[in-house]
Amino acid sequence: QIQNIDLMNLAGFCRNCLAKWYLRGSEELGMKIPGGYEDACLRVYGMTYAEWKQKHQVKATPEQVKQFQESTELHAKHGDDRPPVPPPLSDVCCSPAPEFTKH
C-alpha cells in the first residue's frame, strides 16, 4: 500500500484530499453524502479511515518527511492571499473537512 505521504510527495494530494473533493463535488451537485466526510473517506479507502490507518499506515521515514517538507511548494495552497485554484485542481485539498462542508 502506498502511503498518503508518498502520494503527497508525488502528486501534491492524497486519499484524504480525494475524499474532500468527492464530498465537495457531491454537495455542489445537490447530492449530499449522508455520513459527510467519514462516508466520503469510506468510499475512497474502501473502509473507514481509522481502519485503513490501523491496517496500512506506517510511520513516515525521515526521508519521506524530508521530501514532504521540500515539496510543500508543490502542494495545494489555501487562504485569502492565494489566487483561486483553477480546475481540475481544488481549493479543499489539505483543508480540514469541516471548513468547507455546508452542514
Short mmCIF file of C-alpha atoms in Angstrom, two decimals, residues 16-52:
data_model
loop_
_atom_site.label_atom_id
_atom_site.label_comp_id
_atom_site.label_asym_id
_atom_site.label_seq_id
_atom_site.Cartn_x
_atom_site.Cartn_y
_atom_site.Cartn_z
CA ASN A 16 -7.95 12.43 2.21
CA CYS A 17 -7.90 15.14 -0.45
CA LEU A 18 -9.84 12.84 -2.80
CA ALA A 19 -12.45 12.28 -0.10
CA LYS A 20 -12.79 16.05 0.38
CA TRP A 21 -13.13 16.62 -3.37
CA TYR A 22 -15.76 13.87 -3.51
CA LEU A 23 -17.67 15.44 -0.63
CA ARG A 24 -17.43 18.95 -2.10
CA GLY A 25 -18.50 17.72 -5.54
CA SER A 26 -21.50 15.85 -4.17
CA GLU A 27 -22.60 18.92 -2.24
CA GLU A 28 -22.19 21.17 -5.28
CA LEU A 29 -24.37 18.75 -7.27
CA GLY A 30 -27.01 18.76 -4.52
CA MET A 31 -26.31 15.11 -3.70
CA LYS A 32 -25.19 15.45 -0.09
CA ILE A 33 -23.47 12.36 1.33
CA PRO A 34 -25.43 11.34 4.46
CA GLY A 35 -22.34 10.48 6.53
CA GLY A 36 -20.37 13.53 5.40
CA TYR A 37 -16.60 13.36 5.34
CA GLU A 38 -16.45 9.97 7.10
CA ASP A 39 -18.67 8.46 4.39
CA ALA A 40 -16.56 10.07 1.68
CA CYS A 41 -13.44 8.52 3.24
CA LEU A 42 -15.19 5.16 3.34
CA ARG A 43 -15.83 5.41 -0.40
CA VAL A 44 -12.23 6.40 -1.17
CA TYR A 45 -10.46 4.00 1.20
CA GLY A 46 -12.94 1.12 0.93
CA MET A 47 -13.09 1.11 4.74
CA THR A 48 -13.14 3.73 7.46
CA TYR A 49 -10.10 5.99 7.63
CA ALA A 50 -9.40 4.75 11.16
CA GLU A 51 -9.48 1.14 9.95
CA TRP A 52 -7.22 1.94 6.98
#
